[in-house]
Amino acid sequence: MLELFILETCPYCKKVMNFLDEQDMKYKKIDITNKESEETLIRMGGKRQVPFLVDSDRNIQMYESDDIIEYLKTIC
């Protein structure tokens, strides 16, 4: 399952979400304006930075929109 930690106003998050939507890939969007989601992000990734992708099926976690998109191209 793909999970994407985001802020709705973040242009880098929008870039990744647009790619996911264009590829019709299913993902769970997790907005870190929710304090619990923000704490989960920091616990998992070590910092408060978005976008942050979690692919639990392949045990992958990553930051950086361009890196995320390049990874997603390999699995779609």
PDB file of N, CA and C in Angstrom:
ATOM      1  N   MET A   1       0.828  -1.177   0.000  1.00  0.00           N
ATOM      2  CA  MET A   1       0.000   0.000   0.000  1.00  0.00           C
ATOM      3  C   MET A   1       0.877   1.247   0.000  1.00  0.00           C
ATOM      4  N   LEU A   2       0.511   2.207  -0.826  1.00  0.00           N
ATOM      5  CA  LEU A   2       1.232   3.473  -0.892  1.00  0.00           C
ATOM      6  C   LEU A   2       0.572   4.485   0.030  1.00  0.00           C
ATOM      7  N   GLU A   3       1.384   5.128   0.847  1.00  0.00           N
ATOM      8  CA  GLU A   3       0.930   6.216   1.703  1.00  0.00           C
ATOM      9  C   GLU A   3       1.812   7.425   1.406  1.00  0.00           C
ATOM     10  N   LEU A   4       1.189   8.580   1.279  1.00  0.00           N
ATOM     11  CA  LEU A   4       1.928   9.793   0.970  1.00  0.00           C
ATOM     12  C   LEU A   4       1.622  10.852   2.010  1.00  0.00           C
ATOM     13  N   PHE A   5       2.634  11.207   2.778  1.00  0.00           N
ATOM     14  CA  PHE A   5       2.503  12.278   3.752  1.00  0.00           C
ATOM     15  C   PHE A   5       2.663  13.601   3.015  1.00  0.00           C
ATOM     16  N   ILE A   6       1.710  14.510   3.233  1.00  0.00           N
ATOM     17  CA  ILE A   6       1.663  15.744   2.445  1.00  0.00           C
ATOM     18  C   ILE A   6       1.215  16.942   3.279  1.00  0.00           C
ATOM     19  N   LEU A   7       1.400  18.098   2.688  1.00  0.00           N
ATOM     20  CA  LEU A   7       0.704  19.329   3.054  1.00  0.00           C
ATOM     21  C   LEU A   7       0.005  19.769   1.778  1.00  0.00           C
ATOM     22  N   GLU A   8      -1.268  20.072   1.860  1.00  0.00           N
ATOM     23  CA  GLU A   8      -2.045  20.432   0.667  1.00  0.00           C
ATOM     24  C   GLU A   8      -1.460  21.626  -0.085  1.00  0.00           C
ATOM     25  N   THR A   9      -0.793  22.529   0.622  1.00  0.00           N
ATOM     26  CA  THR A   9      -0.259  23.736  -0.002  1.00  0.00           C
ATOM     27  C   THR A   9       1.144  23.549  -0.578  1.00  0.00           C
ATOM     28  N   CYS A  10       1.730  22.396  -0.396  1.00  0.00           N
ATOM     29  CA  CYS A  10       3.107  22.141  -0.832  1.00  0.00           C
ATOM     30  C   CYS A  10       3.150  21.817  -2.329  1.00  0.00           C
ATOM     31  N   PRO A  11       3.882  22.614  -3.124  1.00  0.00           N
ATOM     32  CA  PRO A  11       3.945  22.346  -4.569  1.00  0.00           C
ATOM     33  C   PRO A  11       4.630  21.016  -4.908  1.00  0.00           C
ATOM     34  N   TYR A  12       5.564  20.584  -4.088  1.00  0.00           N
ATOM     35  CA  TYR A  12       6.243  19.313  -4.340  1.00  0.00           C
ATOM     36  C   TYR A  12       5.299  18.143  -4.072  1.00  0.00           C
ATOM     37  N   CYS A  13       4.441  18.298  -3.067  1.00  0.00           N
ATOM     38  CA  CYS A  13       3.431  17.283  -2.788  1.00  0.00           C
ATOM     39  C   CYS A  13       2.434  17.198  -3.937  1.00  0.00           C
ATOM     40  N   LYS A  14       2.027  18.353  -4.426  1.00  0.00           N
ATOM     41  CA  LYS A  14       1.086  18.391  -5.550  1.00  0.00           C
ATOM     42  C   LYS A  14       1.677  17.712  -6.780  1.00  0.00           C
ATOM     43  N   LYS A  15       2.960  17.903  -6.991  1.00  0.00           N
ATOM     44  CA  LYS A  15       3.649  17.280  -8.129  1.00  0.00           C
ATOM     45  C   LYS A  15       3.541  15.750  -8.050  1.00  0.00           C
ATOM     46  N   VAL A  16       3.790  15.201  -6.864  1.00  0.00           N
ATOM     47  CA  VAL A  16       3.715  13.750  -6.680  1.00  0.00           C
ATOM     48  C   VAL A  16       2.265  13.267  -6.784  1.00  0.00           C
ATOM     49  N   MET A  17       1.347  13.990  -6.161  1.00  0.00           N
ATOM     50  CA  MET A  17      -0.069  13.595  -6.230  1.00  0.00           C
ATOM     51  C   MET A  17      -0.576  13.633  -7.668  1.00  0.00           C
ATOM     52  N   ASN A  18      -0.167  14.629  -8.431  1.00  0.00           N
ATOM     53  CA  ASN A  18      -0.569  14.703  -9.834  1.00  0.00           C
ATOM     54  C   ASN A  18      -0.063  13.489 -10.604  1.00  0.00           C
ATOM     55  N   PHE A  19       1.188  13.105 -10.361  1.00  0.00           N
ATOM     56  CA  PHE A  19       1.738  11.932 -11.035  1.00  0.00           C
ATOM     57  C   PHE A  19       0.938  10.680 -10.662  1.00  0.00           C
ATOM     58  N   LEU A  20       0.689  10.499  -9.373  1.00  0.00           N
ATOM     59  CA  LEU A  20      -0.073   9.336  -8.918  1.00  0.00           C
ATOM     60  C   LEU A  20      -1.459   9.303  -9.565  1.00  0.00           C
ATOM     61  N   ASP A  21      -2.098  10.461  -9.618  1.00  0.00           N
ATOM     62  CA  ASP A  21      -3.437  10.540 -10.213  1.00  0.00           C
ATOM     63  C   ASP A  21      -3.398  10.263 -11.715  1.00  0.00           C
ATOM     64  N   GLU A  22      -2.404  10.807 -12.398  1.00  0.00           N
ATOM     65  CA  GLU A  22      -2.275  10.576 -13.847  1.00  0.00           C
ATOM     66  C   GLU A  22      -2.049   9.104 -14.161  1.00  0.00           C
ATOM     67  N   GLN A  23      -1.335   8.417 -13.273  1.00  0.00           N
ATOM     68  CA  GLN A  23      -1.051   6.993 -13.479  1.00  0.00           C
ATOM     69  C   GLN A  23      -2.155   6.108 -12.909  1.00  0.00           C
ATOM     70  N   ASP A  24      -3.156   6.733 -12.337  1.00  0.00           N
ATOM     71  CA  ASP A  24      -4.276   6.025 -11.714  1.00  0.00           C
ATOM     72  C   ASP A  24      -3.796   5.034 -10.650  1.00  0.00           C
ATOM     73  N   MET A  25      -2.812   5.469  -9.889  1.00  0.00           N
ATOM     74  CA  MET A  25      -2.282   4.645  -8.800  1.00  0.00           C
ATOM     75  C   MET A  25      -3.032   4.979  -7.517  1.00  0.00           C
ATOM     76  N   LYS A  26      -3.404   3.952  -6.785  1.00  0.00           N
ATOM     77  CA  LYS A  26      -4.121   4.153  -5.533  1.00  0.00           C
ATOM     78  C   LYS A  26      -3.120   4.443  -4.422  1.00  0.00           C
ATOM     79  N   TYR A  27      -3.471   5.416  -3.596  1.00  0.00           N
ATOM     80  CA  TYR A  27      -2.614   5.766  -2.474  1.00  0.00           C
ATOM     81  C   TYR A  27      -3.450   6.416  -1.384  1.00  0.00           C
ATOM     82  N   LYS A  28      -2.905   6.393  -0.184  1.00  0.00           N
ATOM     83  CA  LYS A  28      -3.551   7.040   0.949  1.00  0.00           C
ATOM     84  C   LYS A  28      -2.810   8.345   1.212  1.00  0.00           C
ATOM     85  N   LYS A  29      -3.560   9.424   1.207  1.00  0.00           N
ATOM     86  CA  LYS A  29      -2.988  10.747   1.448  1.00  0.00           C
ATOM     87  C   LYS A  29      -3.088  11.044   2.946  1.00  0.00           C
ATOM     88  N   ILE A  30      -1.961  11.415   3.549  1.00  0.00           N
ATOM     89  CA  ILE A  30      -1.924  11.707   4.977  1.00  0.00           C
ATOM     90  C   ILE A  30      -1.418  13.132   5.163  1.00  0.00           C
ATOM     91  N   ASP A  31      -2.320  14.019   5.560  1.00  0.00           N
ATOM     92  CA  ASP A  31      -2.002  15.436   5.727  1.00  0.00           C
ATOM     93  C   ASP A  31      -1.392  15.658   7.108  1.00  0.00           C
ATOM     94  N   ILE A  32      -0.207  16.254   7.144  1.00  0.00           N
ATOM     95  CA  ILE A  32       0.481  16.414   8.418  1.00  0.00           C
ATOM     96  C   ILE A  32       0.039  17.654   9.195  1.00  0.00           C
ATOM     97  N   THR A  33      -1.016  18.328   8.744  1.00  0.00           N
ATOM     98  CA  THR A  33      -1.583  19.375   9.599  1.00  0.00           C
ATOM     99  C   THR A  33      -2.246  18.727  10.812  1.00  0.00           C
ATOM    100  N   ASN A  34      -2.545  17.440  10.711  1.00  0.00           N
ATOM    101  CA  ASN A  34      -3.013  16.655  11.844  1.00  0.00           C
ATOM    102  C   ASN A  34      -1.794  16.301  12.695  1.00  0.00           C
ATOM    103  N   LYS A  35      -1.803  16.689  13.968  1.00  0.00           N
ATOM    104  CA  LYS A  35      -0.644  16.515  14.854  1.00  0.00           C
ATOM    105  C   LYS A  35      -0.205  15.057  14.949  1.00  0.00           C
ATOM    106  N   GLU A  36      -1.158  14.146  15.027  1.00  0.00           N
ATOM    107  CA  GLU A  36      -0.819  12.727  15.116  1.00  0.00           C
ATOM    108  C   GLU A  36      -0.102  12.253  13.853  1.00  0.00           C
ATOM    109  N   SER A  37      -0.565  12.707  12.689  1.00  0.00           N
ATOM    110  CA  SER A  37       0.080  12.346  11.418  1.00  0.00           C
ATOM    111  C   SER A  37       1.479  12.934  11.335  1.00  0.00           C
ATOM    112  N   GLU A  38       1.628  14.162  11.818  1.00  0.00           N
ATOM    113  CA  GLU A  38       2.952  14.797  11.830  1.00  0.00           C
ATOM    114  C   GLU A  38       3.919  14.006  12.713  1.00  0.00           C
ATOM    115  N   GLU A  39       3.462  13.577  13.871  1.00  0.00           N
ATOM    116  CA  GLU A  39       4.307  12.789  14.770  1.00  0.00           C
ATOM    117  C   GLU A  39       4.671  11.445  14.150  1.00  0.00           C
ATOM    118  N   THR A  40       3.733  10.835  13.443  1.00  0.00           N
ATOM    119  CA  THR A  40       4.008   9.576  12.753  1.00  0.00           C
ATOM    120  C   THR A  40       5.075   9.771  11.685  1.00  0.00           C
ATOM    121  N   LEU A  41       4.962  10.850  10.910  1.00  0.00           N
ATOM    122  CA  LEU A  41       5.956  11.166   9.885  1.00  0.00           C
ATOM    123  C   LEU A  41       7.340  11.291  10.492  1.00  0.00           C
ATOM    124  N   ILE A  42       7.459  12.058  11.562  1.00  0.00           N
ATOM    125  CA  ILE A  42       8.766  12.275  12.203  1.00  0.00           C
ATOM    126  C   ILE A  42       9.307  10.970  12.767  1.00  0.00           C
ATOM    127  N   ARG A  43       8.444  10.174  13.351  1.00  0.00           N
ATOM    128  CA  ARG A  43       8.870   8.879  13.911  1.00  0.00           C
ATOM    129  C   ARG A  43       9.374   7.952  12.793  1.00  0.00           C
ATOM    130  N   MET A  44       8.692   7.944  11.671  1.00  0.00           N
ATOM    131  CA  MET A  44       9.065   7.042  10.566  1.00  0.00           C
ATOM    132  C   MET A  44      10.274   7.541   9.791  1.00  0.00           C
ATOM    133  N   GLY A  45      10.264   8.833   9.431  1.00  0.00           N
ATOM    134  CA  GLY A  45      11.296   9.348   8.544  1.00  0.00           C
ATOM    135  C   GLY A  45      12.402  10.122   9.216  1.00  0.00           C
ATOM    136  N   GLY A  46      12.160  10.565  10.437  1.00  0.00           N
ATOM    137  CA  GLY A  46      13.197  11.265  11.168  1.00  0.00           C
ATOM    138  C   GLY A  46      13.153  12.778  11.058  1.00  0.00           C
ATOM    139  N   LYS A  47      12.308  13.301  10.178  1.00  0.00           N
ATOM    140  CA  LYS A  47      12.206  14.755  10.037  1.00  0.00           C
ATOM    141  C   LYS A  47      10.829  15.144   9.528  1.00  0.00           C
ATOM    142  N   ARG A  48      10.523  16.425   9.699  1.00  0.00           N
ATOM    143  CA  ARG A  48       9.222  16.952   9.268  1.00  0.00           C
ATOM    144  C   ARG A  48       9.389  17.536   7.873  1.00  0.00           C
ATOM    145  N   GLN A  49       9.399  16.667   6.895  1.00  0.00           N
ATOM    146  CA  GLN A  49       9.564  17.083   5.498  1.00  0.00           C
ATOM    147  C   GLN A  49       8.563  16.322   4.651  1.00  0.00           C
ATOM    148  N   VAL A  50       7.935  17.024   3.737  1.00  0.00           N
ATOM    149  CA  VAL A  50       6.997  16.392   2.809  1.00  0.00           C
ATOM    150  C   VAL A  50       7.373  16.787   1.391  1.00  0.00           C
ATOM    151  N   PRO A  51       7.017  15.982   0.411  1.00  0.00           N
ATOM    152  CA  PRO A  51       6.307  14.712   0.524  1.00  0.00           C
ATOM    153  C   PRO A  51       7.206  13.606   1.077  1.00  0.00           C
ATOM    154  N   PHE A  52       6.555  12.624   1.691  1.00  0.00           N
ATOM    155  CA  PHE A  52       7.225  11.439   2.205  1.00  0.00           C
ATOM    156  C   PHE A  52       6.386  10.244   1.793  1.00  0.00           C
ATOM    157  N   LEU A  53       6.971   9.353   1.009  1.00  0.00           N
ATOM    158  CA  LEU A  53       6.275   8.176   0.512  1.00  0.00           C
ATOM    159  C   LEU A  53       6.623   6.955   1.342  1.00  0.00           C
ATOM    160  N   VAL A  54       5.599   6.175   1.662  1.00  0.00           N
ATOM    161  CA  VAL A  54       5.780   4.885   2.319  1.00  0.00           C
ATOM    162  C   VAL A  54       5.122   3.833   1.435  1.00  0.00           C
ATOM    163  N   ASP A  55       5.916   2.871   0.985  1.00  0.00           N
ATOM    164  CA  ASP A  55       5.398   1.729   0.232  1.00  0.00           C
ATOM    165  C   ASP A  55       5.584   0.510   1.121  1.00  0.00           C
ATOM    166  N   SER A  56       4.555   0.193   1.891  1.00  0.00           N
ATOM    167  CA  SER A  56       4.664  -0.894   2.871  1.00  0.00           C
ATOM    168  C   SER A  56       4.792  -2.259   2.204  1.00  0.00           C
ATOM    169  N   ASP A  57       4.314  -2.400   0.970  1.00  0.00           N
ATOM    170  CA  ASP A  57       4.429  -3.677   0.257  1.00  0.00           C
ATOM    171  C   ASP A  57       5.879  -3.998  -0.096  1.00  0.00           C
ATOM    172  N   ARG A  58       6.672  -2.978  -0.317  1.00  0.00           N
ATOM    173  CA  ARG A  58       8.072  -3.173  -0.739  1.00  0.00           C
ATOM    174  C   ARG A  58       9.073  -2.667   0.294  1.00  0.00           C
ATOM    175  N   ASN A  59       8.573  -2.276   1.481  1.00  0.00           N
ATOM    176  CA  ASN A  59       9.414  -1.787   2.568  1.00  0.00           C
ATOM    177  C   ASN A  59      10.284  -0.599   2.131  1.00  0.00           C
ATOM    178  N   ILE A  60       9.658   0.368   1.455  1.00  0.00           N
ATOM    179  CA  ILE A  60      10.349   1.554   0.953  1.00  0.00           C
ATOM    180  C   ILE A  60       9.790   2.796   1.640  1.00  0.00           C
ATOM    181  N   GLN A  61      10.697   3.683   2.030  1.00  0.00           N
ATOM    182  CA  GLN A  61      10.326   4.994   2.566  1.00  0.00           C
ATOM    183  C   GLN A  61      11.269   6.005   1.937  1.00  0.00           C
ATOM    184  N   MET A  62      10.696   7.133   1.464  1.00  0.00           N
ATOM    185  CA  MET A  62      11.583   8.113   0.839  1.00  0.00           C
ATOM    186  C   MET A  62      10.992   9.514   0.826  1.00  0.00           C
ATOM    187  N   TYR A  63      11.901  10.474   0.841  1.00  0.00           N
ATOM    188  CA  TYR A  63      11.586  11.884   0.680  1.00  0.00           C
ATOM    189  C   TYR A  63      11.953  12.300  -0.749  1.00  0.00           C
ATOM    190  N   GLU A  64      11.709  13.562  -1.069  1.00  0.00           N
ATOM    191  CA  GLU A  64      12.089  14.216  -2.326  1.00  0.00           C
ATOM    192  C   GLU A  64      11.161  13.819  -3.484  1.00  0.00           C
ATOM    193  N   SER A  65      10.430  14.788  -3.977  1.00  0.00           N
ATOM    194  CA  SER A  65       9.412  14.539  -4.996  1.00  0.00           C
ATOM    195  C   SER A  65       9.974  13.876  -6.252  1.00  0.00           C
ATOM    196  N   ASP A  66      11.116  14.345  -6.745  1.00  0.00           N
ATOM    197  CA  ASP A  66      11.675  13.745  -7.962  1.00  0.00           C
ATOM    198  C   ASP A  66      12.069  12.290  -7.736  1.00  0.00           C
ATOM    199  N   ASP A  67      12.658  11.997  -6.572  1.00  0.00           N
ATOM    200  CA  ASP A  67      13.033  10.612  -6.251  1.00  0.00           C
ATOM    201  C   ASP A  67      11.790   9.735  -6.124  1.00  0.00           C
ATOM    202  N   ILE A  68      10.757  10.282  -5.511  1.00  0.00           N
ATOM    203  CA  ILE A  68       9.506   9.534  -5.359  1.00  0.00           C
ATOM    204  C   ILE A  68       8.914   9.202  -6.727  1.00  0.00           C
ATOM    205  N   ILE A  69       8.866  10.183  -7.605  1.00  0.00           N
ATOM    206  CA  ILE A  69       8.301   9.961  -8.943  1.00  0.00           C
ATOM    207  C   ILE A  69       9.119   8.938  -9.720  1.00  0.00           C
ATOM    208  N   GLU A  70      10.437   9.032  -9.640  1.00  0.00           N
ATOM    209  CA  GLU A  70      11.284   8.048 -10.335  1.00  0.00           C
ATOM    210  C   GLU A  70      11.027   6.649  -9.788  1.00  0.00           C
ATOM    211  N   TYR A  71      10.866   6.525  -8.494  1.00  0.00           N
ATOM    212  CA  TYR A  71      10.545   5.223  -7.893  1.00  0.00           C
ATOM    213  C   TYR A  71       9.188   4.735  -8.385  1.00  0.00           C
ATOM    214  N   LEU A  72       8.199   5.608  -8.351  1.00  0.00           N
ATOM    215  CA  LEU A  72       6.851   5.216  -8.774  1.00  0.00           C
ATOM    216  C   LEU A  72       6.822   4.746 -10.228  1.00  0.00           C
ATOM    217  N   LYS A  73       7.654   5.327 -11.073  1.00  0.00           N
ATOM    218  CA  LYS A  73       7.721   4.896 -12.482  1.00  0.00           C
ATOM    219  C   LYS A  73       8.143   3.438 -12.586  1.00  0.00           C
ATOM    220  N   THR A  74       8.930   2.967 -11.616  1.00  0.00           N
ATOM    221  CA  THR A  74       9.406   1.577 -11.674  1.00  0.00           C
ATOM    222  C   THR A  74       8.364   0.573 -11.228  1.00  0.00           C
ATOM    223  N   ILE A  75       7.314   1.041 -10.557  1.00  0.00           N
ATOM    224  CA  ILE A  75       6.315   0.093 -10.039  1.00  0.00           C
ATOM    225  C   ILE A  75       4.948   0.229 -10.720  1.00  0.00           C
ATOM    226  N   CYS A  76       4.776   1.257 -11.585  1.00  0.00           N
ATOM    227  CA  CYS A  76       3.449   1.401 -12.189  1.00  0.00           C
ATOM    228  C   CYS A  76       3.308   0.657 -13.501  1.00  0.00           C
TER     229      CYS A  76
END
